Tab-separated table of C-alpha atoms and ligand atoms in Angstrom:
chain	number	residue	atom	x	y	z
A	1	MET	CA	-30.191	11.196	13.060
A	2	ASN	CA	-30.626	12.935	9.735
A	3	ARG	CA	-29.422	10.409	7.215
A	4	ASP	CA	-29.998	9.284	3.652
A	5	LYS	CA	-32.459	6.464	3.168
A	6	LEU	CA	-31.114	2.979	2.580
A	7	ILE	CA	-31.990	1.385	-0.729
A	8	PHE	CA	-34.331	-0.983	1.129
A	9	GLU	CA	-36.237	1.970	2.539
A	10	LYS	CA	-36.580	3.463	-0.945
A	11	SER	CA	-38.132	0.267	-2.269
A	12	VAL	CA	-41.553	0.605	-3.915
A	13	PRO	CA	-43.433	-2.697	-4.274
A	14	GLY	CA	-43.851	-3.532	-7.957
A	15	ALA	CA	-41.185	-1.132	-9.256
A	16	VAL	CA	-38.985	-2.774	-11.870
A	17	GLY	CA	-35.406	-1.960	-12.799
A	18	PHE	CA	-34.577	-4.852	-15.074
A	19	SER	CA	-36.749	-7.385	-16.910
A	20	LEU	CA	-35.550	-10.909	-17.428
A	21	PRO	CA	-36.405	-12.607	-20.737
A	22	ASP	CA	-39.233	-15.117	-20.681
A	23	LEU	CA	-38.261	-18.518	-19.365
A	24	ASP	CA	-37.377	-20.853	-22.242
A	25	VAL	CA	-37.418	-23.968	-20.051
A	26	PRO	CA	-40.765	-25.219	-18.757
A	27	PRO	CA	-40.979	-24.646	-14.944
A	28	GLU	CA	-41.637	-28.374	-14.371
A	29	GLU	CA	-38.240	-29.139	-15.942
A	30	ILE	CA	-36.495	-26.783	-13.525
A	31	GLU	CA	-38.254	-28.356	-10.566
A	32	LYS	CA	-37.017	-31.739	-11.718
A	33	LEU	CA	-33.410	-30.506	-11.904
A	34	VAL	CA	-33.185	-28.311	-8.804
A	35	PRO	CA	-33.966	-29.710	-5.337
A	36	PRO	CA	-37.093	-27.963	-3.987
A	37	GLU	CA	-35.347	-26.658	-0.869
A	38	LEU	CA	-32.994	-24.647	-3.095
A	39	ILE	CA	-35.765	-22.875	-5.013
A	40	ARG	CA	-36.471	-19.426	-3.616
A	41	SER	CA	-39.369	-17.224	-4.548
A	42	ASP	CA	-39.185	-14.352	-2.060
A	43	LEU	CA	-35.718	-12.810	-2.295
A	44	ASN	CA	-36.665	-9.726	-0.282
A	45	LEU	CA	-34.691	-7.477	-2.624
A	46	PRO	CA	-35.478	-3.768	-2.908
A	47	GLU	CA	-37.709	-2.851	-5.846
A	48	LEU	CA	-36.672	0.285	-7.741
A	49	SER	CA	-36.403	1.662	-11.257
A	50	GLU	CA	-33.018	1.616	-12.957
A	51	LEU	CA	-32.724	5.408	-12.605
A	52	ASP	CA	-33.385	5.286	-8.865
A	53	VAL	CA	-30.720	2.612	-8.456
A	54	VAL	CA	-28.187	4.608	-10.505
A	55	ARG	CA	-28.877	7.783	-8.496
A	56	HIS	CA	-28.672	5.977	-5.179
A	57	PHE	CA	-25.284	4.392	-5.824
A	58	THR	CA	-23.823	7.371	-7.670
A	59	ARG	CA	-24.671	9.619	-4.705
A	60	LEU	CA	-23.168	7.125	-2.285
A	61	SER	CA	-19.969	6.904	-4.339
A	62	GLN	CA	-19.670	10.692	-4.167
A	63	LYS	CA	-19.488	10.576	-0.393
A	64	ASN	CA	-16.253	8.645	-0.744
A	65	VAL	CA	-12.782	10.160	-0.760
A	66	SER	CA	-10.366	8.953	-3.415
A	67	VAL	CA	-7.271	10.079	-5.285
A	68	ASP	CA	-9.486	10.901	-8.269
A	69	THR	CA	-11.503	13.351	-6.149
A	70	HIS	CA	-9.267	14.573	-3.300
A	71	PHE	CA	-5.671	15.266	-2.312
A	72	TYR	CA	-4.671	12.179	-0.343
A	73	PRO	CA	-1.300	12.718	1.417
A	74	LEU	CA	-1.205	9.390	3.271
A	75	GLY	CA	2.445	8.973	4.280
A	76	SER	CA	4.071	5.586	3.615
A	77	CYS	CA	1.088	4.599	1.436
A	78	THR	CA	1.979	6.615	-1.698
A	79	MET	CA	-1.518	7.446	-2.862
A	80	LYS	CA	-0.338	8.754	-6.212
A	81	TYR	CA	-2.588	9.244	-9.199
A	82	ASN	CA	-3.257	6.110	-11.218
A	83	PRO	CA	-3.186	7.207	-14.886
A	84	LYS	CA	-6.227	5.953	-16.791
A	85	VAL	CA	-4.049	4.492	-19.532
A	86	ASN	CA	-3.017	1.815	-17.008
A	87	GLU	CA	-6.641	0.802	-16.619
A	88	GLU	CA	-7.140	0.756	-20.372
A	89	ALA	CA	-4.146	-1.536	-20.798
A	90	ALA	CA	-5.339	-3.922	-18.095
A	91	ASN	CA	-8.792	-4.032	-19.691
A	92	LEU	CA	-7.587	-5.109	-23.130
A	93	PRO	CA	-9.537	-8.222	-24.135
A	94	GLY	CA	-6.301	-10.127	-24.782
A	95	PHE	CA	-5.601	-9.860	-21.052
A	96	THR	CA	-9.075	-10.146	-19.594
A	97	GLY	CA	-10.023	-13.158	-21.753
A	98	ILE	CA	-7.214	-15.528	-20.746
A	99	HIS	CA	-7.055	-18.170	-18.035
A	100	PRO	CA	-4.037	-19.200	-15.948
A	101	LEU	CA	-4.534	-22.856	-16.833
A	102	GLN	CA	-4.428	-22.169	-20.558
A	103	ASP	CA	-1.703	-23.730	-22.682
A	104	GLU	CA	1.501	-21.684	-22.721
A	105	LYS	CA	1.374	-21.522	-26.510
A	106	GLU	CA	-1.823	-19.464	-26.323
A	107	ILE	CA	-0.626	-16.952	-23.715
A	108	GLN	CA	2.759	-15.928	-25.079
A	109	GLY	CA	1.731	-12.258	-24.893
A	110	ILE	CA	1.193	-12.124	-21.139
A	111	LEU	CA	4.252	-14.319	-20.512
A	112	ALA	CA	6.349	-11.897	-22.558
A	113	LEU	CA	4.925	-9.000	-20.545
A	114	LEU	CA	5.703	-10.685	-17.201
A	115	TYR	CA	9.196	-11.574	-18.378
A	116	ASP	CA	9.858	-8.057	-19.599
A	117	PHE	CA	8.395	-6.570	-16.419
A	118	GLU	CA	10.751	-8.671	-14.308
A	119	ARG	CA	13.699	-7.413	-16.396
A	120	SER	CA	12.501	-3.805	-15.932
A	121	LEU	CA	12.341	-4.201	-12.156
A	122	CYS	CA	15.842	-5.706	-12.205
A	123	SER	CA	17.198	-2.696	-14.012
A	124	ILE	CA	15.346	-0.174	-11.811
A	125	PHE	CA	16.434	-1.715	-8.508
A	126	GLY	CA	19.639	-3.536	-9.435
A	127	TYR	CA	18.587	-7.127	-8.736
A	128	GLU	CA	19.435	-10.338	-10.527
A	129	ALA	CA	15.888	-11.697	-10.610
A	130	PHE	CA	12.390	-11.107	-9.223
A	131	THR	CA	9.411	-13.176	-8.232
A	132	LEU	CA	6.114	-11.558	-9.164
A	133	GLN	CA	3.974	-13.914	-7.088
A	134	PRO	CA	3.506	-12.073	-3.743
A	135	ALA	CA	0.137	-10.332	-3.532
A	136	ALA	CA	1.099	-7.493	-1.167
A	137	GLY	CA	4.001	-5.897	0.654
A	138	ALA	CA	3.606	-8.030	3.758
A	139	HIS	CA	3.383	-11.123	1.545
A	140	GLY	CA	6.635	-10.052	-0.124
A	141	GLU	CA	8.265	-9.747	3.301
A	142	LEU	CA	7.133	-13.243	4.201
A	143	THR	CA	8.392	-14.653	0.885
A	144	ALA	CA	11.762	-12.947	1.313
A	145	LEU	CA	12.171	-14.098	4.907
A	146	MET	CA	11.363	-17.671	3.848
A	147	MET	CA	14.163	-17.412	1.272
A	148	ILE	CA	16.538	-15.958	3.862
A	149	LYS	CA	15.747	-18.858	6.179
A	150	GLU	CA	16.362	-21.421	3.442
A	151	TYR	CA	19.598	-19.670	2.509
A	152	HIS	CA	20.960	-19.973	6.044
A	153	ARG	CA	19.678	-23.525	6.403
A	154	SER	CA	21.330	-24.591	3.130
A	155	ARG	CA	24.662	-23.287	4.371
A	156	GLY	CA	24.206	-25.251	7.578
A	157	LYS	CA	26.251	-22.822	9.624
A	158	GLY	CA	24.654	-22.760	13.069
A	159	ALA	CA	21.164	-21.624	13.896
A	160	ARG	CA	20.488	-18.025	13.066
A	161	SER	CA	17.328	-17.029	14.864
A	162	LYS	CA	17.131	-13.238	15.002
A	163	VAL	CA	16.137	-10.476	12.613
A	164	ILE	CA	17.076	-6.922	13.558
A	165	ILE	CA	14.681	-4.079	12.758
A	166	PRO	CA	14.864	-0.392	13.694
A	167	ASP	CA	12.188	1.190	15.885
A	168	SER	CA	10.975	3.258	12.919
A	169	SER	CA	9.984	0.160	10.952
A	170	HIS	CA	6.570	-0.611	9.509
A	171	GLY	CA	4.451	-2.879	11.712
A	172	THR	CA	4.410	-5.609	9.076
A	173	ASN	CA	8.190	-6.146	9.551
A	174	PRO	CA	8.141	-7.639	13.069
A	175	ALA	CA	4.933	-9.499	12.188
A	176	SER	CA	6.525	-11.188	9.134
A	177	VAL	CA	9.634	-12.001	11.176
A	178	ALA	CA	7.541	-13.713	13.823
A	179	ILE	CA	5.465	-15.640	11.252
A	180	VAL	CA	8.542	-17.349	9.760
A	181	GLY	CA	9.676	-18.276	13.268
A	182	TYR	CA	12.463	-15.746	13.705
A	183	GLU	CA	12.733	-13.465	16.689
A	184	PRO	CA	12.461	-9.717	15.977
A	185	VAL	CA	15.095	-7.590	17.737
A	186	VAL	CA	14.252	-3.890	17.756
A	187	ILE	CA	17.059	-1.322	17.828
A	188	ARG	CA	16.725	2.415	18.350
A	189	SER	CA	17.199	5.205	15.840
A	190	ASN	CA	19.473	8.121	16.655
A	191	GLY	CA	18.669	11.831	16.885
A	192	ARG	CA	19.044	12.297	13.113
A	193	GLY	CA	16.632	9.483	12.347
A	194	ASN	CA	19.346	7.039	11.248
A	195	ILE	CA	19.978	3.585	12.655
A	196	ASP	CA	22.053	3.933	15.817
A	197	VAL	CA	25.245	2.204	14.681
A	198	ALA	CA	26.382	1.457	18.231
A	199	ALA	CA	23.041	-0.217	18.967
A	200	LEU	CA	23.364	-2.196	15.744
A	201	LYS	CA	26.866	-3.370	16.647
A	202	SER	CA	25.753	-4.678	20.008
A	203	ALA	CA	22.714	-6.442	18.519
A	204	LEU	CA	24.681	-8.199	15.750
A	205	GLY	CA	26.008	-11.685	16.396
A	206	THR	CA	26.314	-15.229	15.086
A	207	ASP	CA	22.561	-15.587	15.626
A	208	THR	CA	21.695	-12.682	13.264
A	209	ALA	CA	19.782	-13.893	10.215
A	210	ALA	CA	19.105	-10.478	8.706
A	211	LEU	CA	18.545	-6.764	9.158
A	212	MET	CA	15.320	-5.350	7.724
A	213	LEU	CA	15.477	-1.719	6.763
A	214	THR	CA	13.316	0.836	4.994
A	215	ASN	CA	15.490	3.474	3.300
A	216	PRO	CA	14.476	6.251	3.074
A	217	ASN	CA	12.850	5.164	6.307
A	218	THR	CA	9.361	5.902	7.560
A	219	LEU	CA	10.550	9.314	8.765
A	220	GLY	CA	11.222	10.079	5.089
A	221	LEU	CA	14.951	10.208	5.827
A	222	PHE	CA	17.796	8.515	3.988
A	223	ASP	CA	20.113	6.625	6.353
A	224	GLU	CA	23.428	8.452	6.269
A	225	HIS	CA	25.422	5.389	7.368
A	226	ILE	CA	23.842	2.818	5.078
A	227	LEU	CA	27.144	1.581	3.576
A	228	GLU	CA	28.613	1.047	7.034
A	229	VAL	CA	25.413	-0.655	8.213
A	230	ALA	CA	25.517	-3.019	5.214
A	231	GLU	CA	29.121	-3.901	5.864
A	232	LEU	CA	28.507	-4.624	9.539
A	233	VAL	CA	25.561	-6.926	8.813
A	234	HIS	CA	27.415	-8.830	6.102
A	235	LYS	CA	30.491	-9.208	8.299
A	236	ALA	CA	28.297	-10.823	10.942
A	237	GLY	CA	27.055	-13.303	8.323
A	238	GLY	CA	23.573	-11.791	8.095
A	239	LEU	CA	21.646	-10.706	5.023
A	240	LEU	CA	20.305	-7.239	4.325
A	241	TYR	CA	16.620	-6.915	3.614
A	242	TYR	CA	15.180	-3.821	1.982
A	243	ASP	CA	11.567	-2.936	2.705
A	244	GLY	CA	10.947	-1.064	-0.523
A	245	ALA	CA	7.154	-0.955	-0.169
A	246	ASN	CA	7.408	2.725	-0.813
A	247	ALA	CA	10.352	3.330	-3.160
A	248	ASN	CA	9.030	6.603	-4.458
A	249	ALA	CA	12.216	8.555	-3.743
A	250	ASN	CA	14.534	6.016	-5.376
A	251	LEU	CA	13.530	5.569	-8.997
A	252	GLY	CA	16.446	6.286	-11.314
A	253	ILE	CA	18.377	7.807	-8.406
A	254	CYS	CA	19.550	5.056	-6.098
A	255	ARG	CA	19.338	1.268	-6.395
A	256	PRO	CA	18.984	-0.721	-3.164
A	257	ALA	CA	21.043	-3.611	-4.571
A	258	ASP	CA	23.957	-1.188	-5.096
A	259	LEU	CA	23.746	-0.162	-1.428
A	260	GLY	CA	24.218	-3.776	-0.352
A	261	PHE	CA	20.644	-4.979	0.134
A	262	ASP	CA	20.551	-8.690	-0.790
A	263	VAL	CA	16.791	-8.944	-1.111
A	264	ALA	CA	13.909	-6.486	-1.303
A	265	HIS	CA	10.196	-6.208	-1.853
A	266	PHE	CA	8.423	-3.395	-3.708
A	267	ASN	CA	4.742	-2.523	-3.668
A	268	LEU	CA	3.401	-2.031	-7.177
A	269	HIS	CA	0.305	-0.567	-5.499
A	270	LYS	CA	2.390	2.271	-4.093
A	271	THR	CA	5.434	3.246	-6.144
A	272	PHE	CA	4.056	2.028	-9.458
A	273	SER	CA	0.740	3.809	-9.259
A	274	THR	CA	-1.666	0.872	-9.275
A	275	PRO	CA	-4.737	1.632	-7.179
A	276	HIS	CA	-5.022	0.480	-3.586
A	277	GLY	CA	-7.072	0.936	-0.494
A	278	GLY	CA	-9.916	-1.082	0.879
A	279	GLY	CA	-7.713	-4.133	1.175
A	280	GLY	CA	-6.350	-4.694	-2.298
A	281	PRO	CA	-5.635	-6.253	-4.661
A	282	GLY	CA	-1.944	-5.423	-4.597
A	283	ALA	CA	1.378	-6.896	-5.651
A	284	GLY	CA	4.664	-7.076	-3.770
A	285	PRO	CA	7.354	-8.486	-6.097
A	286	VAL	CA	10.592	-9.576	-4.408
A	287	GLY	CA	14.006	-8.961	-5.973
A	288	VAL	CA	17.106	-10.951	-5.046
A	289	ASN	CA	20.815	-10.796	-5.731
A	290	LYS	CA	22.758	-13.750	-7.123
A	291	LYS	CA	23.128	-15.704	-3.904
A	292	LEU	CA	19.378	-15.879	-3.328
A	293	VAL	CA	18.278	-16.700	-6.889
A	294	PRO	CA	18.134	-20.484	-6.239
A	295	PHE	CA	15.564	-19.917	-3.471
A	296	LEU	CA	13.034	-17.955	-5.545
A	297	PRO	CA	9.464	-19.275	-5.679
A	298	THR	CA	8.460	-21.398	-8.673
A	299	PRO	CA	7.234	-21.665	-11.334
A	300	ARG	CA	9.464	-19.096	-12.998
A	301	ILE	CA	9.042	-17.751	-16.507
A	302	VAL	CA	11.948	-18.695	-18.735
A	303	LYS	CA	12.716	-17.671	-22.295
A	304	LYS	CA	13.961	-20.213	-24.800
A	305	GLY	CA	14.733	-18.617	-28.153
A	306	LYS	CA	11.634	-16.548	-28.859
A	307	LYS	CA	9.289	-18.662	-26.702
A	308	TYR	CA	8.302	-18.123	-23.086
A	309	LYS	CA	7.352	-20.901	-20.717
A	310	PHE	CA	6.780	-21.695	-17.071
A	311	SER	CA	9.442	-23.789	-15.456
A	312	SER	CA	9.157	-25.469	-12.060
A	313	ASN	CA	12.474	-27.270	-12.272
A	314	VAL	CA	14.747	-24.269	-12.138
A	315	SER	CA	16.188	-25.032	-8.700
A	316	PRO	CA	15.861	-27.761	-6.083
A	317	LYS	CA	16.356	-25.108	-3.396
A	318	SER	CA	13.238	-23.109	-4.349
A	319	ILE	CA	10.813	-22.314	-1.519
A	320	GLY	CA	8.016	-23.406	-3.889
A	321	ARG	CA	4.828	-21.555	-4.666
A	322	VAL	CA	3.611	-18.619	-2.551
A	323	HIS	CA	0.504	-17.705	-4.547
A	324	PRO	CA	-2.061	-19.663	-6.554
A	325	PHE	CA	-1.221	-19.253	-10.228
A	326	HIS	CA	1.153	-16.396	-10.983
A	327	GLY	CA	0.322	-13.388	-8.819
A	328	ASN	CA	-2.134	-10.526	-9.270
A	329	ILE	CA	-1.576	-10.211	-13.003
A	330	ASN	CA	-4.004	-7.343	-13.446
A	331	VAL	CA	-1.996	-5.190	-11.019
A	332	ILE	CA	1.237	-6.138	-12.783
A	333	ILE	CA	-0.154	-5.059	-16.161
A	334	LYS	CA	-1.047	-1.637	-14.721
A	335	ALA	CA	2.421	-1.220	-13.221
A	336	TYR	CA	3.979	-2.312	-16.516
A	337	ALA	CA	1.931	0.301	-18.373
A	338	TYR	CA	3.097	2.922	-15.869
A	339	ILE	CA	6.765	2.000	-16.267
A	340	ARG	CA	6.597	1.845	-20.055
A	341	SER	CA	4.677	5.089	-20.428
A	342	LEU	CA	7.105	7.029	-18.205
A	343	GLY	CA	10.336	5.346	-19.308
A	344	GLY	CA	13.601	5.588	-17.404
A	345	GLU	CA	13.829	9.371	-17.547
A	346	GLY	CA	10.171	9.766	-16.612
A	347	LEU	CA	10.504	7.518	-13.557
A	348	LYS	CA	13.490	9.509	-12.381
A	349	LYS	CA	11.582	12.740	-12.866
A	350	ALA	CA	8.660	11.307	-10.862
A	351	SER	CA	10.952	10.564	-7.910
A	352	GLU	CA	12.636	13.954	-8.131
A	353	GLN	CA	9.269	15.687	-8.216
A	354	ALA	CA	7.993	13.630	-5.253
A	355	VAL	CA	11.053	14.637	-3.218
A	356	GLU	CA	10.768	18.286	-4.219
A	357	ASN	CA	7.075	18.414	-3.355
A	358	ALA	CA	7.704	16.913	0.080
A	359	ASN	CA	10.549	19.299	0.875
A	360	TYR	CA	8.518	22.294	-0.253
A	361	MET	CA	5.633	21.335	2.035
A	362	MET	CA	7.892	20.506	4.949
A	363	ASN	CA	9.499	23.908	4.736
A	364	ARG	CA	6.190	25.732	4.485
A	365	LEU	CA	4.777	23.904	7.506
A	366	LYS	CA	7.658	23.579	9.932
A	367	GLU	CA	7.037	27.005	11.432
A	368	TYR	CA	3.538	25.903	12.497
A	369	TYR	CA	4.068	22.278	13.547
A	370	TRP	CA	7.011	20.689	15.306
A	371	LEU	CA	9.434	19.027	12.885
A	372	PRO	CA	11.362	16.538	15.026
A	373	TYR	CA	14.026	15.719	12.409
A	374	ASP	CA	14.917	18.976	10.711
A	375	ARG	CA	16.922	17.966	7.660
A	376	PRO	CA	16.049	17.597	3.968
A	377	CYS	CA	13.516	14.812	3.548
A	378	GLN	CA	12.954	12.355	0.728
A	379	HIS	CA	9.439	11.586	-0.565
A	380	GLU	CA	7.673	12.190	2.769
A	381	PHE	CA	8.162	13.888	6.137
A	382	VAL	CA	6.864	13.597	9.654
A	383	LEU	CA	5.480	16.527	11.642
A	384	SER	CA	4.150	16.399	15.170
A	385	ALA	CA	1.155	18.009	16.871
A	386	LYS	CA	3.147	18.148	20.122
A	387	TRP	CA	2.993	21.974	20.341
A	388	GLN	CA	-0.767	21.984	19.731
A	389	LYS	CA	-1.291	19.235	22.293
A	390	GLU	CA	0.795	20.873	25.009
A	391	LYS	CA	-0.618	24.386	24.549
A	392	TYR	CA	-4.225	23.813	23.514
A	393	GLY	CA	-4.982	20.141	24.154
A	394	VAL	CA	-5.461	19.495	20.419
A	395	LYS	CA	-4.137	16.132	19.187
A	396	ALA	CA	-2.935	14.806	15.821
A	397	LEU	CA	-6.237	12.945	15.506
A	398	ASP	CA	-8.201	16.219	15.867
A	399	ILE	CA	-6.104	17.926	13.204
A	400	ALA	CA	-6.568	14.965	10.874
A	401	LYS	CA	-10.357	15.139	11.342
A	402	ARG	CA	-10.386	18.903	10.793
A	403	LEU	CA	-8.607	18.448	7.448
A	404	ILE	CA	-11.681	16.549	6.245
A	405	ASP	CA	-13.712	19.751	6.724
A	406	TYR	CA	-11.220	21.513	4.474
A	407	GLY	CA	-11.725	18.871	1.765
A	408	PHE	CA	-8.552	16.840	2.210
A	409	HIS	CA	-7.942	13.229	3.092
A	410	PRO	CA	-5.959	13.244	6.362
A	411	PRO	CA	-2.316	12.182	6.390
A	412	THR	CA	-1.135	9.061	8.208
A	413	ILE	CA	-1.204	9.681	11.969
A	414	TYR	CA	0.433	8.024	15.001
A	415	PHE	CA	2.967	6.294	12.742
A	416	PRO	CA	5.953	6.000	12.871
A	417	LEU	CA	5.687	5.161	16.536
A	418	ILE	CA	8.860	7.006	17.543
A	419	VAL	CA	7.330	10.448	16.970
A	420	GLU	CA	4.660	11.533	19.435
A	421	GLU	CA	1.444	12.875	17.879
A	422	SER	CA	2.907	12.220	14.437
A	423	LEU	CA	1.472	13.487	11.157
A	424	MET	CA	3.170	11.669	8.290
A	425	ILE	CA	2.706	13.528	5.027
A	426	GLU	CA	3.452	12.291	1.508
A	427	PRO	CA	2.278	14.522	-1.340
A	428	THR	CA	3.661	12.313	-4.192
A	429	GLU	CA	4.703	13.695	-7.563
A	430	SER	CA	1.125	13.774	-8.864
A	431	GLU	CA	0.091	17.043	-7.218
A	432	SER	CA	0.275	20.537	-8.634
A	433	ARG	CA	1.837	23.467	-6.801
A	434	ALA	CA	-1.664	24.932	-6.422
A	435	THR	CA	-3.044	21.835	-4.653
A	436	ILE	CA	-0.030	21.570	-2.411
A	437	ASP	CA	-0.369	25.224	-1.449
A	438	GLU	CA	-4.078	24.769	-0.702
A	439	PHE	CA	-3.245	21.900	1.622
A	440	CYS	CA	-0.492	23.905	3.359
A	441	ASP	CA	-2.894	26.847	3.739
A	442	ALA	CA	-5.415	24.503	5.376
A	443	MET	CA	-2.785	23.120	7.770
A	444	ILE	CA	-1.708	26.666	8.689
A	445	SER	CA	-5.279	27.785	9.147
A	446	ILE	CA	-5.928	24.765	11.432
A	447	ALA	CA	-2.833	25.648	13.479
A	448	LYS	CA	-4.414	29.096	14.010
A	449	GLU	CA	-7.781	27.550	14.908
A	450	CYS	CA	-5.991	25.506	17.586
A	451	GLU	CA	-4.997	28.806	19.237
A	452	VAL	CA	-8.286	30.685	18.967
A	453	SER	CA	-10.964	27.983	18.922
A	454	PRO	CA	-9.498	24.626	19.923
A	455	GLU	CA	-12.992	23.171	20.513
A	456	LEU	CA	-13.775	23.598	16.822
A	457	VAL	CA	-10.831	21.361	15.944
A	458	LYS	CA	-11.487	18.896	18.746
A	459	ASN	CA	-15.048	18.382	17.531
A	460	ALA	CA	-14.189	18.068	13.847
A	461	PRO	CA	-15.332	16.965	11.373
A	462	GLN	CA	-18.208	19.463	11.303
A	463	THR	CA	-19.371	19.129	7.693
A	464	THR	CA	-19.541	15.370	7.055
A	465	PRO	CA	-22.731	13.265	6.962
A	466	VAL	CA	-21.764	11.752	10.329
A	467	LYS	CA	-19.752	13.483	13.025
A	468	ARG	CA	-16.799	11.893	14.791
A	469	LEU	CA	-17.442	8.241	15.420
A	470	ASP	CA	-16.255	6.149	18.307
A	471	GLU	CA	-13.558	4.386	16.286
A	472	ALA	CA	-13.180	1.457	18.674
A	473	LYS	CA	-16.921	0.802	18.648
A	474	ALA	CA	-17.160	1.342	14.887
A	475	ALA	CA	-14.612	-1.455	14.466
A	476	ARG	CA	-15.677	-3.806	17.248
A	477	GLU	CA	-19.418	-3.402	17.284
A	478	LEU	CA	-19.911	-2.847	13.590
A	479	ASN	CA	-23.403	-3.834	12.547
A	480	LEU	CA	-24.205	-3.411	8.870
A	481	ARG	CA	-27.371	-5.469	8.721
A	482	TRP	CA	-30.623	-3.896	7.661
A	483	LEU	CA	-33.670	-5.335	9.361
A	484	GLN	CA	-37.282	-4.334	8.901
A	485	GLU	CA	-37.599	-4.495	12.670
A	486	PRO	CA	-34.681	-2.631	14.257
A	487	LEU	CA	-32.517	-4.682	16.642
A	488	LYS	CA	-33.674	-4.460	20.250
B	1	PLP	C1	2.709	-0.368	3.000
B	1	PLP	C2	3.960	-0.826	3.619
B	1	PLP	C3	4.171	-2.185	3.919
B	1	PLP	C4	3.095	-3.248	3.758
B	1	PLP	O1	2.566	-3.359	2.468
B	1	PLP	P1	1.128	-4.051	2.242
B	1	PLP	O2	0.957	-4.139	0.767
B	1	PLP	O3	0.138	-3.165	2.911
B	1	PLP	O4	1.179	-5.406	2.897
B	1	PLP	C5	5.388	-2.545	4.456
B	1	PLP	N1	6.355	-1.636	4.691
B	1	PLP	C6	6.193	-0.318	4.421
B	1	PLP	C7	7.321	0.653	4.699
B	1	PLP	C8	4.987	0.135	3.878
B	1	PLP	O5	4.818	1.439	3.623
């Protein structure tokens, strides 16, 4: 295989990249302090000059795909641009130099920011209060479901054991339901991509704890019967949960609390532009209406006069702490900077632009790929490679890989589960008309390749350092060790 050398293979004995100052403690003193078995002399580290190290890692970083380098239309994940001013704000020494155990008197600035951020979220989404502790969307779901459980328990009205979710839901929904000990009940969507109201009616009962819904859902469609759905769930004594991980179509346009959702989580690392990928860090604040406020995690930040403080005694019904300290503060600062720099009008414009971009793309592409739900979409839309698969044996996975050759990150594929060979595309508001057109041109050109040279698409990517990997093996038999003697 023709590959770049590893940094270990580039090592030249004796080369020096960094010189440590002379030891100012006599070696005998160190030996007295440190047990001999802990002293190492041969670290077996590569030896290179500083320039060689810089070149090696800079080149490697350029093989990566990121929002800063490529269009990244990963549906549901909202890979929007993260403005650099957010990073600058989060790097201010007043933020980076503080410690969560510091006295409240010394950290009034960050407490004020967190307090103000919570108020901003309340006004954007319509909730009474928020917890900023959860570290991700799934963590927000868990936190919210714990509150829902405590709410029902505190009312002592029979055992509610089931949470209803539509078949278009994100995989974290049933997982979170199961983790808190509820039973997930999946109901089907109808031909327009809405919840099937008849199916909902027959699933609802005295054992219903909640309905979890994403709206617009993972098909990018707004549920046309949401007010009726909310009424039905509430009548049955259940609560309405809003999975707002991706709320990119809602800002300044529609507030989930106004639609009847009692509790909701929002991913700052999606809608509010903070970076994500590679496993985090993220933040999934949870908003609640009045009836759930007593169950919020503690400590909460309270304001007395002009002073801010943490309070753990706000409610005996609190579910307690769900995160060490106070959440991923760094992520919250970035989201705060994003909200404050756009302002109310700017946030609304961002959502409008995201919706416009998605509809423009959907309409350019629907002639070439099957569009299973043909109605105006919100911030994302779902195409299918069904035609390509039936006629030429080319699958969504092949098309996704071919897009890499064209210089684009592939969209989300095979999700949502209810669309066969799905390609879930979310351009976000960040992209220019020119970039969006380039992506559409690539998708159209790939559709033509499927007709004339399907093998080209099936064997993509053609231009990357490694060709198509066996994804199961790459995950299950991953071996990243470097050994002087290769493994037998
Ligand atoms: C991303 C996402 C989640 C999960 O969020 P994480 O931060 O990855 O845990 C849940 N629901 C929907 C609809 C999402 O898009």
